[in-house]
PDB file of C-alpha atoms and ligand atoms in Angstrom:
ATOM      1  CA  MET A 261    -189.130  11.428-312.105  1.00 42.00           C
ATOM      2  CA  SER A 262    -187.321  13.249-309.065  1.00 47.00           C
ATOM      3  CA  THR A 263    -184.289  11.803-307.808  1.00 63.00           C
ATOM      4  CA  LYS A 264    -183.576  14.232-304.824  1.00 78.00           C
ATOM      5  CA  LEU A 265    -183.915  12.746-301.338  1.00 85.00           C
ATOM      6  CA  SER A 266    -186.746  14.562-299.872  1.00 88.00           C
ATOM      7  CA  PRO A 267    -185.404  15.201-295.690  1.00 88.00           C
ATOM      8  CA  GLY A 268    -187.239  12.064-294.346  1.00 90.00           C
ATOM      9  CA  GLU A 269    -185.780  10.234-296.799  1.00 90.00           C
ATOM     10  CA  TRP A 270    -182.358  11.279-296.646  1.00 92.00           C
ATOM     11  CA  HIS A 271    -183.109  10.197-292.880  1.00 94.00           C
ATOM     12  CA  ARG A 272    -184.001   7.051-293.465  1.00 93.00           C
ATOM     13  CA  ARG A 273    -181.782   6.435-295.317  1.00 93.00           C
ATOM     14  CA  TYR A 274    -179.648   6.814-292.093  1.00 96.00           C
ATOM     15  CA  PHE A 275    -181.359   4.773-290.012  1.00 95.00           C
ATOM     16  CA  GLN A 276    -181.150   1.885-292.980  1.00 92.00           C
ATOM     17  CA  GLN A 277    -177.703   2.407-292.700  1.00 93.00           C
ATOM     18  CA  ALA A 278    -177.310   2.305-288.446  1.00 96.00           C
ATOM     19  CA  GLN A 279    -179.510  -1.133-288.625  1.00 93.00           C
ATOM     20  CA  TRP A 280    -176.636  -2.518-291.024  1.00 92.00           C
ATOM     21  CA  THR A 281    -173.706  -1.063-287.680  1.00 95.00           C
ATOM     22  CA  ARG A 282    -175.937  -1.784-285.697  1.00 95.00           C
ATOM     23  CA  ASP A 283    -173.920  -5.188-283.865  1.00 94.00           C
ATOM     24  CA  LEU A 284    -170.570  -3.577-284.248  1.00 95.00           C
ATOM     25  CA  ARG A 285    -172.493  -0.236-281.854  1.00 97.00           C
ATOM     26  CA  ARG A 286    -173.352  -2.705-279.077  1.00 95.00           C
ATOM     27  CA  HIS A 287    -169.085  -4.550-279.208  1.00 94.00           C
ATOM     28  CA  LEU A 288    -167.928  -0.866-279.122  1.00 97.00           C
ATOM     29  CA  TYR A 289    -170.118   0.984-277.115  1.00 97.00           C
ATOM     30  CA  SER A 290    -169.224  -1.928-274.141  1.00 95.00           C
ATOM     31  CA  ARG A 291    -165.290  -1.310-274.981  1.00 96.00           C
ATOM     32  CA  ALA A 292    -165.718   2.479-274.063  1.00 97.00           C
ATOM     33  CA  HIS A 293    -167.445   2.149-271.043  1.00 94.00           C
ATOM     34  CA  LEU A 294    -170.626   4.069-271.971  1.00 93.00           C
ATOM     35  CA  GLU A 295    -172.385   3.257-268.933  1.00 89.00           C
ATOM     36  CA  SER A 296    -170.645   5.659-266.876  1.00 92.00           C
ATOM     37  CA  SER A 297    -169.729   8.379-269.900  1.00 97.00           C
ATOM     38  CA  ARG A 298    -170.597  11.588-268.204  1.00 98.00           C
ATOM     39  CA  ARG A 299    -170.799  13.520-271.954  1.00 98.00           C
ATOM     40  CA  ILE A 300    -170.926  11.727-275.266  1.00 98.00           C
ATOM     41  CA  LEU A 301    -169.825  13.799-278.418  1.00 98.00           C
ATOM     42  CA  ASP A 302    -171.401  12.822-282.047  1.00 98.00           C
ATOM     43  CA  VAL A 303    -170.251  14.719-284.612  1.00 98.00           C
ATOM     44  CA  GLY A 304    -171.470  14.556-288.362  1.00 98.00           C
ATOM     45  CA  CYS A 305    -174.895  13.487-286.646  1.00 98.00           C
ATOM     46  CA  GLY A 306    -177.007  13.744-289.530  1.00 98.00           C
ATOM     47  CA  THR A 307    -181.474  13.488-288.422  1.00 98.00           C
ATOM     48  CA  GLY A 308    -179.756  11.817-285.300  1.00 98.00           C
ATOM     49  CA  VAL A 309    -180.350   8.544-285.426  1.00 98.00           C
ATOM     50  CA  LEU A 310    -177.828   8.047-283.258  1.00 98.00           C
ATOM     51  CA  GLU A 311    -179.094  10.329-280.996  1.00 98.00           C
ATOM     52  CA  ALA A 312    -182.040   7.984-279.723  1.00 98.00           C
ATOM     53  CA  GLU A 313    -180.673   5.338-280.088  1.00 97.00           C
ATOM     54  CA  LEU A 314    -177.996   6.362-277.307  1.00 97.00           C
ATOM     55  CA  GLU A 315    -181.218   8.948-275.095  1.00 97.00           C
ATOM     56  CA  GLY A 316    -181.862   5.054-274.145  1.00 95.00           C
ATOM     57  CA  LEU A 317    -178.599   3.832-273.160  1.00 95.00           C
ATOM     58  CA  SER A 318    -176.949   6.194-271.728  1.00 95.00           C
ATOM     59  CA  SER A 319    -177.765   8.533-269.017  1.00 96.00           C
ATOM     60  CA  ALA A 320    -175.014  10.491-270.231  1.00 97.00           C
ATOM     61  CA  ARG A 321    -175.038  13.550-271.936  1.00 98.00           C
ATOM     62  CA  LEU A 322    -175.408  13.786-275.155  1.00 98.00           C
ATOM     63  CA  PHE A 323    -174.107  16.372-278.031  1.00 98.00           C
ATOM     64  CA  GLY A 324    -174.428  15.907-281.168  1.00 98.00           C
ATOM     65  CA  LEU A 325    -172.518  18.521-284.242  1.00 98.00           C
ATOM     66  CA  ASP A 326    -173.993  18.731-287.692  1.00 98.00           C
ATOM     67  CA  ILE A 327    -172.070  20.960-290.202  1.00 98.00           C
ATOM     68  CA  ASN A 328    -176.381  21.025-292.104  1.00 96.00           C
ATOM     69  CA  ALA A 329    -179.545  23.165-291.081  1.00 96.00           C
ATOM     70  CA  SER A 330    -181.964  21.006-292.549  1.00 95.00           C
ATOM     71  CA  ASN A 331    -180.603  17.882-290.795  1.00 96.00           C
ATOM     72  CA  LEU A 332    -180.627  19.660-287.794  1.00 97.00           C
ATOM     73  CA  GLU A 333    -183.859  20.140-287.995  1.00 97.00           C
ATOM     74  CA  LEU A 334    -185.241  16.843-288.158  1.00 96.00           C
ATOM     75  CA  ALA A 335    -182.367  15.888-285.428  1.00 98.00           C
ATOM     76  CA  ILE A 336    -184.296  18.047-283.165  1.00 98.00           C
ATOM     77  CA  GLN A 337    -187.068  16.350-283.600  1.00 97.00           C
ATOM     78  CA  ASN A 338    -186.157  13.040-284.108  1.00 97.00           C
ATOM     79  CA  THR A 339    -183.997  13.401-280.559  1.00 98.00           C
ATOM     80  CA  GLN A 340    -185.163  14.884-277.223  1.00 98.00           C
ATOM     81  CA  ARG A 341    -182.564  15.176-275.018  1.00 98.00           C
ATOM     82  CA  SER A 342    -179.489  15.675-277.132  1.00 98.00           C
ATOM     83  CA  ILE A 343    -177.955  18.731-277.644  1.00 98.00           C
ATOM     84  CA  LEU A 344    -178.229  19.738-280.874  1.00 98.00           C
ATOM     85  CA  VAL A 345    -174.974  22.150-282.529  1.00 98.00           C
ATOM     86  CA  GLN A 346    -174.199  23.339-286.248  1.00 98.00           C
ATOM     87  CA  GLY A 347    -170.895  23.545-286.860  1.00 98.00           C
ATOM     88  CA  ASP A 348    -166.774  22.091-288.059  1.00 98.00           C
ATOM     89  CA  ALA A 349    -165.336  18.577-287.897  1.00 98.00           C
ATOM     90  CA  HIS A 350    -162.791  20.498-288.787  1.00 98.00           C
ATOM     91  CA  GLN A 351    -163.401  22.958-285.606  1.00 98.00           C
ATOM     92  CA  LEU A 352    -165.192  21.611-283.210  1.00 98.00           C
ATOM     93  CA  PRO A 353    -167.034  24.864-281.448  1.00 98.00           C
ATOM     94  CA  PHE A 354    -166.452  22.959-277.660  1.00 98.00           C
ATOM     95  CA  PRO A 355    -162.608  22.736-276.074  1.00 98.00           C
ATOM     96  CA  SER A 356    -159.977  19.700-274.887  1.00 98.00           C
ATOM     97  CA  HIS A 357    -160.744  16.838-273.420  1.00 98.00           C
ATOM     98  CA  ALA A 358    -164.698  17.901-272.896  1.00 98.00           C
ATOM     99  CA  PHE A 359    -166.105  14.584-274.012  1.00 98.00           C
ATOM    100  CA  ASP A 360    -165.367  10.548-272.270  1.00 98.00           C
ATOM    101  CA  VAL A 361    -166.373   9.696-275.842  1.00 98.00           C
ATOM    102  CA  ALA A 362    -166.659  10.826-279.396  1.00 98.00           C
ATOM    103  CA  LEU A 363    -167.480   9.344-281.618  1.00 98.00           C
ATOM    104  CA  CYS A 364    -168.811   9.292-286.382  1.00 98.00           C
ATOM    105  CA  HIS A 365    -170.791   7.787-288.276  1.00 98.00           C
ATOM    106  CA  PHE A 366    -170.469   7.363-292.155  1.00 98.00           C
ATOM    107  CA  LEU A 367    -169.226  10.879-291.668  1.00 98.00           C
ATOM    108  CA  LEU A 368    -165.459  11.070-292.458  1.00 98.00           C
ATOM    109  CA  LEU A 369    -165.934   9.722-296.457  1.00 97.00           C
ATOM    110  CA  TRP A 370    -167.471  12.698-296.819  1.00 97.00           C
ATOM    111  CA  VAL A 371    -165.392  15.284-295.447  1.00 98.00           C
ATOM    112  CA  ALA A 372    -162.269  17.088-296.376  1.00 97.00           C
ATOM    113  CA  ASP A 373    -159.308  16.755-294.829  1.00 98.00           C
ATOM    114  CA  PRO A 374    -160.251  13.526-292.214  1.00 98.00           C
ATOM    115  CA  LEU A 375    -157.273  13.524-290.431  1.00 98.00           C
ATOM    116  CA  CYS A 376    -157.317  17.047-289.021  1.00 98.00           C
ATOM    117  CA  VAL A 377    -161.696  16.022-288.311  1.00 98.00           C
ATOM    118  CA  VAL A 378    -160.210  13.072-285.680  1.00 98.00           C
ATOM    119  CA  ARG A 379    -157.400  14.900-284.634  1.00 98.00           C
ATOM    120  CA  GLU A 380    -160.165  17.503-283.468  1.00 98.00           C
ATOM    121  CA  ILE A 381    -162.151  14.571-282.183  1.00 98.00           C
ATOM    122  CA  ALA A 382    -160.104  13.395-280.546  1.00 98.00           C
ATOM    123  CA  ARG A 383    -158.854  16.647-278.971  1.00 98.00           C
ATOM    124  CA  VAL A 384    -161.816  17.245-277.735  1.00 98.00           C
ATOM    125  CA  THR A 385    -162.383  13.912-275.833  1.00 98.00           C
ATOM    126  CA  ARG A 386    -160.320  12.949-272.471  1.00 98.00           C
ATOM    127  CA  PRO A 387    -157.558  11.109-271.697  1.00 98.00           C
ATOM    128  CA  GLY A 388    -158.174   8.149-271.552  1.00 98.00           C
ATOM    129  CA  GLY A 389    -161.160   8.572-273.457  1.00 98.00           C
ATOM    130  CA  SER A 390    -163.499   6.739-276.708  1.00 98.00           C
ATOM    131  CA  VAL A 391    -162.410   7.994-279.594  1.00 98.00           C
ATOM    132  CA  MET A 392    -164.270   5.540-282.472  1.00 98.00           C
ATOM    133  CA  ALA A 393    -165.770   5.856-285.996  1.00 98.00           C
ATOM    134  CA  LEU A 394    -167.649   3.423-286.486  1.00 98.00           C
ATOM    135  CA  ALA A 395    -169.245   2.855-289.588  1.00 98.00           C
ATOM    136  CA  GLU A 396    -166.865   4.551-293.344  1.00 98.00           C
ATOM    137  CA  PRO A 397    -167.062   2.115-295.994  1.00 97.00           C
ATOM    138  CA  ASP A 398    -164.752   1.759-298.877  1.00 97.00           C
ATOM    139  CA  TYR A 399    -166.605   1.715-302.242  1.00 94.00           C
ATOM    140  CA  GLY A 400    -163.168   0.863-304.250  1.00 94.00           C
ATOM    141  CA  GLY A 401    -163.630  -3.006-302.641  1.00 94.00           C
ATOM    142  CA  ARG A 402    -167.637  -3.302-303.614  1.00 93.00           C
ATOM    143  CA  ILE A 403    -168.881  -6.878-305.404  1.00 94.00           C
ATOM    144  CA  ASP A 404    -171.410  -6.136-307.403  1.00 94.00           C
ATOM    145  CA  HIS A 405    -173.076  -9.622-308.414  1.00 95.00           C
ATOM    146  CA  PRO A 406    -174.524 -10.826-312.087  1.00 96.00           C
ATOM    147  CA  ALA A 407    -171.600  -8.346-313.691  1.00 94.00           C
ATOM    148  CA  GLU A 408    -173.508  -7.026-315.739  1.00 93.00           C
ATOM    149  CA  LEU A 409    -174.463  -4.596-312.615  1.00 94.00           C
ATOM    150  CA  ALA A 410    -170.812  -3.876-311.811  1.00 93.00           C
ATOM    151  CA  ALA A 411    -170.806  -0.557-313.706  1.00 90.00           C
ATOM    152  CA  LEU A 412    -172.977   0.547-310.776  1.00 90.00           C
ATOM    153  CA  GLY A 413    -170.715   0.509-308.784  1.00 89.00           C
ATOM    154  CA  ASP A 414    -167.770   2.208-311.466  1.00 88.00           C
ATOM    155  CA  GLN A 415    -169.672   4.810-311.802  1.00 89.00           C
ATOM    156  CA  GLN A 416    -171.092   5.976-307.759  1.00 90.00           C
ATOM    157  CA  SER A 417    -167.545   5.689-307.017  1.00 92.00           C
ATOM    158  CA  ASP A 418    -166.317   8.575-309.546  1.00 91.00           C
ATOM    159  CA  SER A 419    -169.701  10.596-308.908  1.00 90.00           C
ATOM    160  CA  LEU A 420    -168.671  10.827-305.274  1.00 92.00           C
ATOM    161  CA  ARG A 421    -165.429  11.746-306.477  1.00 93.00           C
ATOM    162  CA  GLN A 422    -166.571  13.894-307.997  1.00 91.00           C
ATOM    163  CA  GLN A 423    -169.595  15.352-305.086  1.00 90.00           C
ATOM    164  CA  GLY A 424    -165.147  15.772-303.171  1.00 93.00           C
ATOM    165  CA  ALA A 425    -165.854  12.186-300.874  1.00 96.00           C
ATOM    166  CA  ASP A 426    -163.165  10.525-300.826  1.00 97.00           C
ATOM    167  CA  PRO A 427    -164.901   6.257-302.208  1.00 96.00           C
ATOM    168  CA  LEU A 428    -161.215   4.481-300.038  1.00 97.00           C
ATOM    169  CA  ILE A 429    -162.034   5.715-296.386  1.00 98.00           C
ATOM    170  CA  GLY A 430    -162.399   3.431-294.930  1.00 98.00           C
ATOM    171  CA  ARG A 431    -159.074   0.797-296.299  1.00 98.00           C
ATOM    172  CA  LYS A 432    -157.558   4.055-294.735  1.00 98.00           C
ATOM    173  CA  LEU A 433    -159.028   4.213-291.240  1.00 98.00           C
ATOM    174  CA  ALA A 434    -156.389   2.237-289.587  1.00 98.00           C
ATOM    175  CA  GLY A 435    -153.508   4.356-290.610  1.00 98.00           C
ATOM    176  CA  ILE A 436    -155.916   7.313-289.863  1.00 98.00           C
ATOM    177  CA  PHE A 437    -155.976   6.425-286.028  1.00 98.00           C
ATOM    178  CA  HIS A 438    -152.845   5.627-286.191  1.00 98.00           C
ATOM    179  CA  LEU A 439    -151.626   8.883-287.497  1.00 98.00           C
ATOM    180  CA  ALA A 440    -153.465  11.399-284.197  1.00 98.00           C
ATOM    181  CA  GLY A 441    -152.113   9.374-282.290  1.00 98.00           C
ATOM    182  CA  LEU A 442    -154.510   6.804-281.249  1.00 98.00           C
ATOM    183  CA  LEU A 443    -154.014   3.892-278.287  1.00 98.00           C
ATOM    184  CA  GLU A 444    -155.247   0.349-277.917  1.00 98.00           C
ATOM    185  CA  VAL A 445    -156.967   1.236-282.482  1.00 98.00           C
ATOM    186  CA  GLU A 446    -158.612  -1.411-282.254  1.00 97.00           C
ATOM    187  CA  THR A 447    -160.022  -1.492-286.795  1.00 97.00           C
ATOM    188  CA  GLY A 448    -161.960  -4.120-288.557  1.00 97.00           C
ATOM    189  CA  VAL A 449    -164.906  -4.299-291.461  1.00 97.00           C
ATOM    190  CA  LEU A 450    -168.148  -5.176-290.583  1.00 95.00           C
ATOM    191  CA  GLY A 451    -169.680  -8.644-292.710  1.00 88.00           C
ATOM    192  CA  GLY A 452    -172.653  -8.532-294.726  1.00 85.00           C
ATOM    193  CA  GLN A 453    -175.576 -11.657-294.166  1.00 83.00           C
ATOM    194  CA  TRP A 454    -178.890 -11.649-296.585  1.00 83.00           C
ATOM    195  CA  ALA A 455    -181.485 -13.384-296.049  1.00 82.00           C
ATOM    196  CA  GLY A 456    -183.184 -13.439-298.767  1.00 86.00           C
ATOM    197  CA  PRO A 457    -184.073  -9.700-300.584  1.00 90.00           C
ATOM    198  CA  PRO A 458    -185.052  -6.088-298.780  1.00 90.00           C
ATOM    199  CA  SER A 459    -187.994  -5.220-298.543  1.00 90.00           C
ATOM    200  CA  GLU A 460    -189.460  -2.899-301.373  1.00 90.00           C
ATOM    201  CA  GLU A 461    -189.130   0.435-299.998  1.00 88.00           C
ATOM    202  CA  ALA A 462    -185.593  -0.533-298.645  1.00 88.00           C
ATOM    203  CA  TRP A 463    -184.408  -1.209-301.834  1.00 92.00           C
ATOM    204  CA  ASN A 464    -186.190   2.525-303.496  1.00 91.00           C
ATOM    205  CA  ILE A 465    -184.039   3.474-300.651  1.00 90.00           C
ATOM    206  CA  GLU A 466    -180.498   2.100-301.941  1.00 90.00           C
ATOM    207  CA  TRP A 467    -181.577   3.712-305.676  1.00 93.00           C
ATOM    208  CA  LYS A 468    -182.649   6.667-304.701  1.00 92.00           C
ATOM    209  CA  VAL A 469    -179.305   7.132-303.482  1.00 90.00           C
ATOM    210  CA  LEU A 470    -177.991   5.228-306.320  1.00 88.00           C
ATOM    211  CA  GLU A 471    -179.868   8.182-309.127  1.00 88.00           C
ATOM    212  CA  ASN A 472    -178.650  10.910-306.708  1.00 86.00           C
ATOM    213  CA  ASP A 473    -175.359   9.860-307.337  1.00 82.00           C
ATOM    214  CA  LEU A 474    -175.275   9.190-310.344  1.00 82.00           C
ATOM    215  CA  ASN A 475    -177.206  12.008-311.609  1.00 74.00           C
ATOM    216  CA  ARG A 476    -173.877  13.320-310.723  1.00 67.00           C
ATOM    217  CA  SER A 477    -171.613  12.195-312.639  1.00 62.00           C
ATOM    218  CA  ASP A 478    -170.131  12.899-315.700  1.00 64.00           C
ATOM    219  CA  GLY A 479    -169.078   9.930-315.908  1.00 61.00           C
ATOM    220  CA  GLU A 480    -171.036   7.555-319.040  1.00 69.00           C
ATOM    221  CA  ALA A 481    -174.698   8.223-319.349  1.00 75.00           C
ATOM    222  CA  LEU A 482    -175.473   4.241-317.982  1.00 83.00           C
ATOM    223  CA  ASP A 483    -179.374   2.171-318.656  1.00 87.00           C
ATOM    224  CA  LEU A 484    -180.255   3.156-315.669  1.00 89.00           C
ATOM    225  CA  GLN A 485    -184.403   1.567-315.565  1.00 90.00           C
ATOM    226  CA  ASN A 486    -182.220  -1.709-317.181  1.00 92.00           C
ATOM    227  CA  LEU A 487    -179.868  -2.165-314.789  1.00 93.00           C
ATOM    228  CA  LYS A 488    -182.923  -1.150-312.306  1.00 93.00           C
ATOM    229  CA  GLU A 489    -184.802  -3.961-313.889  1.00 94.00           C
ATOM    230  CA  LEU A 490    -182.129  -6.227-313.442  1.00 95.00           C
ATOM    231  CA  ASP A 491    -180.771  -5.536-310.142  1.00 96.00           C
ATOM    232  CA  TRP A 492    -184.781  -6.562-308.776  1.00 94.00           C
ATOM    233  CA  ALA A 493    -184.112  -9.649-310.955  1.00 95.00           C
ATOM    234  CA  ALA A 494    -181.130 -11.353-309.624  1.00 95.00           C
ATOM    235  CA  TRP A 495    -182.950 -10.056-305.827  1.00 94.00           C
ATOM    236  CA  ARG A 496    -185.744 -12.451-306.761  1.00 92.00           C
ATOM    237  CA  ARG A 497    -183.846 -15.214-308.553  1.00 94.00           C
ATOM    238  CA  GLY A 498    -181.362 -15.250-305.436  1.00 94.00           C
ATOM    239  CA  ASP A 499    -178.432 -14.895-306.575  1.00 94.00           C
ATOM    240  CA  ARG A 500    -177.582 -10.793-306.072  1.00 95.00           C
ATOM    241  CA  VAL A 501    -174.907  -9.781-304.468  1.00 94.00           C
ATOM    242  CA  LEU A 502    -174.101  -6.438-302.921  1.00 93.00           C
ATOM    243  CA  PHE A 503    -171.622  -6.013-300.749  1.00 94.00           C
ATOM    244  CA  VAL A 504    -169.409  -2.401-300.066  1.00 94.00           C
ATOM    245  CA  PRO A 505    -167.110  -3.417-297.026  1.00 96.00           C
ATOM    246  CA  THR A 506    -167.394  -1.163-293.743  1.00 97.00           C
ATOM    247  CA  PHE A 507    -164.772  -0.654-291.279  1.00 98.00           C
ATOM    248  CA  TYR A 508    -164.919   0.762-288.156  1.00 98.00           C
ATOM    249  CA  ALA A 509    -161.910   1.859-285.473  1.00 98.00           C
ATOM    250  CA  PHE A 510    -161.960   2.460-282.138  1.00 98.00           C
ATOM    251  CA  GLY A 511    -158.713   3.978-280.621  1.00 98.00           C
ATOM    252  CA  ILE A 512    -158.494   5.877-277.099  1.00 98.00           C
ATOM    253  CA  LYS A 513    -156.988   9.144-276.258  1.00 98.00           C
ATOM    254  CA  PRO A 514    -153.394   9.103-274.807  1.00 98.00           C
ATOM    255  CA  SER A 515    -153.152  10.418-270.998  1.00 94.00           C
TER     256      SER A 515
HETATM  257  C1  LIG B1198    -173.968  10.061-294.043  1.00 63.87           C
HETATM  258  S1  LIG B1198    -174.571  11.247-292.985  1.00 63.87           S
HETATM  259  C2  LIG B1198    -174.146  10.713-291.680  1.00 63.87           C
HETATM  260  C3  LIG B1198    -175.692  11.368-289.863  1.00 63.87           C
HETATM  261  C4  LIG B1198    -175.654  10.207-289.324  1.00 63.87           C
HETATM  262  N1  LIG B1198    -174.106  10.569-288.781  1.00 63.87           N
HETATM  263  C5  LIG B1198    -175.611   9.323-289.279  1.00 63.87           C
HETATM  264  O1  LIG B1198    -175.000   7.830-288.874  1.00 63.87           O
HETATM  265  O2  LIG B1198    -176.617   9.327-288.732  1.00 63.87           O
HETATM  266  C6  LIG B1198    -173.359  12.286-293.281  1.00 63.87           C
HETATM  267  C7  LIG B1198    -173.568  13.538-292.337  1.00 63.87           C
HETATM  268  O3  LIG B1198    -172.050  14.283-292.057  1.00 63.87           O
HETATM  269  C8  LIG B1198    -172.440  15.586-292.027  1.00 63.87           C
HETATM  270  N2  LIG B1198    -171.173  16.677-292.240  1.00 63.87           N
HETATM  271  C9  LIG B1198    -170.396  16.545-293.139  1.00 63.87           C
HETATM  272  N3  LIG B1198    -169.176  16.898-293.519  1.00 63.87           N
HETATM  273  C10 LIG B1198    -169.612  17.684-292.152  1.00 63.87           C
HETATM  274  C11 LIG B1198    -168.306  18.106-291.627  1.00 63.87           C
HETATM  275  N4  LIG B1198    -167.293  18.658-291.621  1.00 63.87           N
HETATM  276  N5  LIG B1198    -168.214  19.248-290.497  1.00 63.87           N
HETATM  277  C12 LIG B1198    -169.833  18.818-289.384  1.00 63.87           C
HETATM  278  N6  LIG B1198    -170.609  17.681-290.496  1.00 63.87           N
HETATM  279  C13 LIG B1198    -170.506  16.807-291.202  1.00 63.87           C
HETATM  280  C14 LIG B1198    -173.319  16.237-293.555  1.00 63.87           C
HETATM  281  O4  LIG B1198    -174.608  17.442-292.856  1.00 63.87           O
HETATM  282  C15 LIG B1198    -174.493  14.818-293.100  1.00 63.87           C
HETATM  283  O5  LIG B1198    -175.558  15.125-291.483  1.00 63.87           O
END
């Protein structure tokens, strides 16, 4: 079976991730005074999940930037009035002080130099404007229960490192925001709530992402079929815990 996710499946994954951070967005968007913002930038916008939401929340001009053309093609279909730009977060193609609010969501994990990216995001934000990293995971703090399933998390971290990602980005976020010179920095970690097993669709996507990651790992091959069955059985029994701490950071651009 192919473990490669189609662009549509990636979109569903990004949508799923955005559900986990919905309450946090409400809190941080209110701190950032979204309602009075004139220009908002989302760096690493992917398939436009946050833009589609922002279009309903704000009358600001919305900009999304991503390096990946296929993601941007989907973002064009998923949004109505956002301005979508292809580019690299390390060198944003925007003038300094152009945005009232600039944010990213599950981006810094993937970039070569997260401090450079946050400095760029701060550069294009106006003095007094808000900079937000809405969600960055920390796989070093992943909890898997029952214990047999812990091997999944360990190997996923190795595989992410091999793909050039930083599986420990979450815990570094506070330091990065301070080093970037942002003020009034607020950082935190999202909690987890489980009301029964995930839907079959959510579970399948979770596993496809995992299989996609583990396929790239040089580590000892895991018996994925067996682990998948253990995972589902544990969800059905009600004793499965899967928790990846997800950090956020908010800061104000100095005047
Ligand atoms: C996990 S996805 C998140 C997408 C979106 N922020 C969301 O939450 O739905 C990460 C996105 O970052 C983009 N990306 C990775 N490196 C980038 C870079 N250097 N510059 C701009 N975008 C980048 C990827 O193409 C991908 O669309």
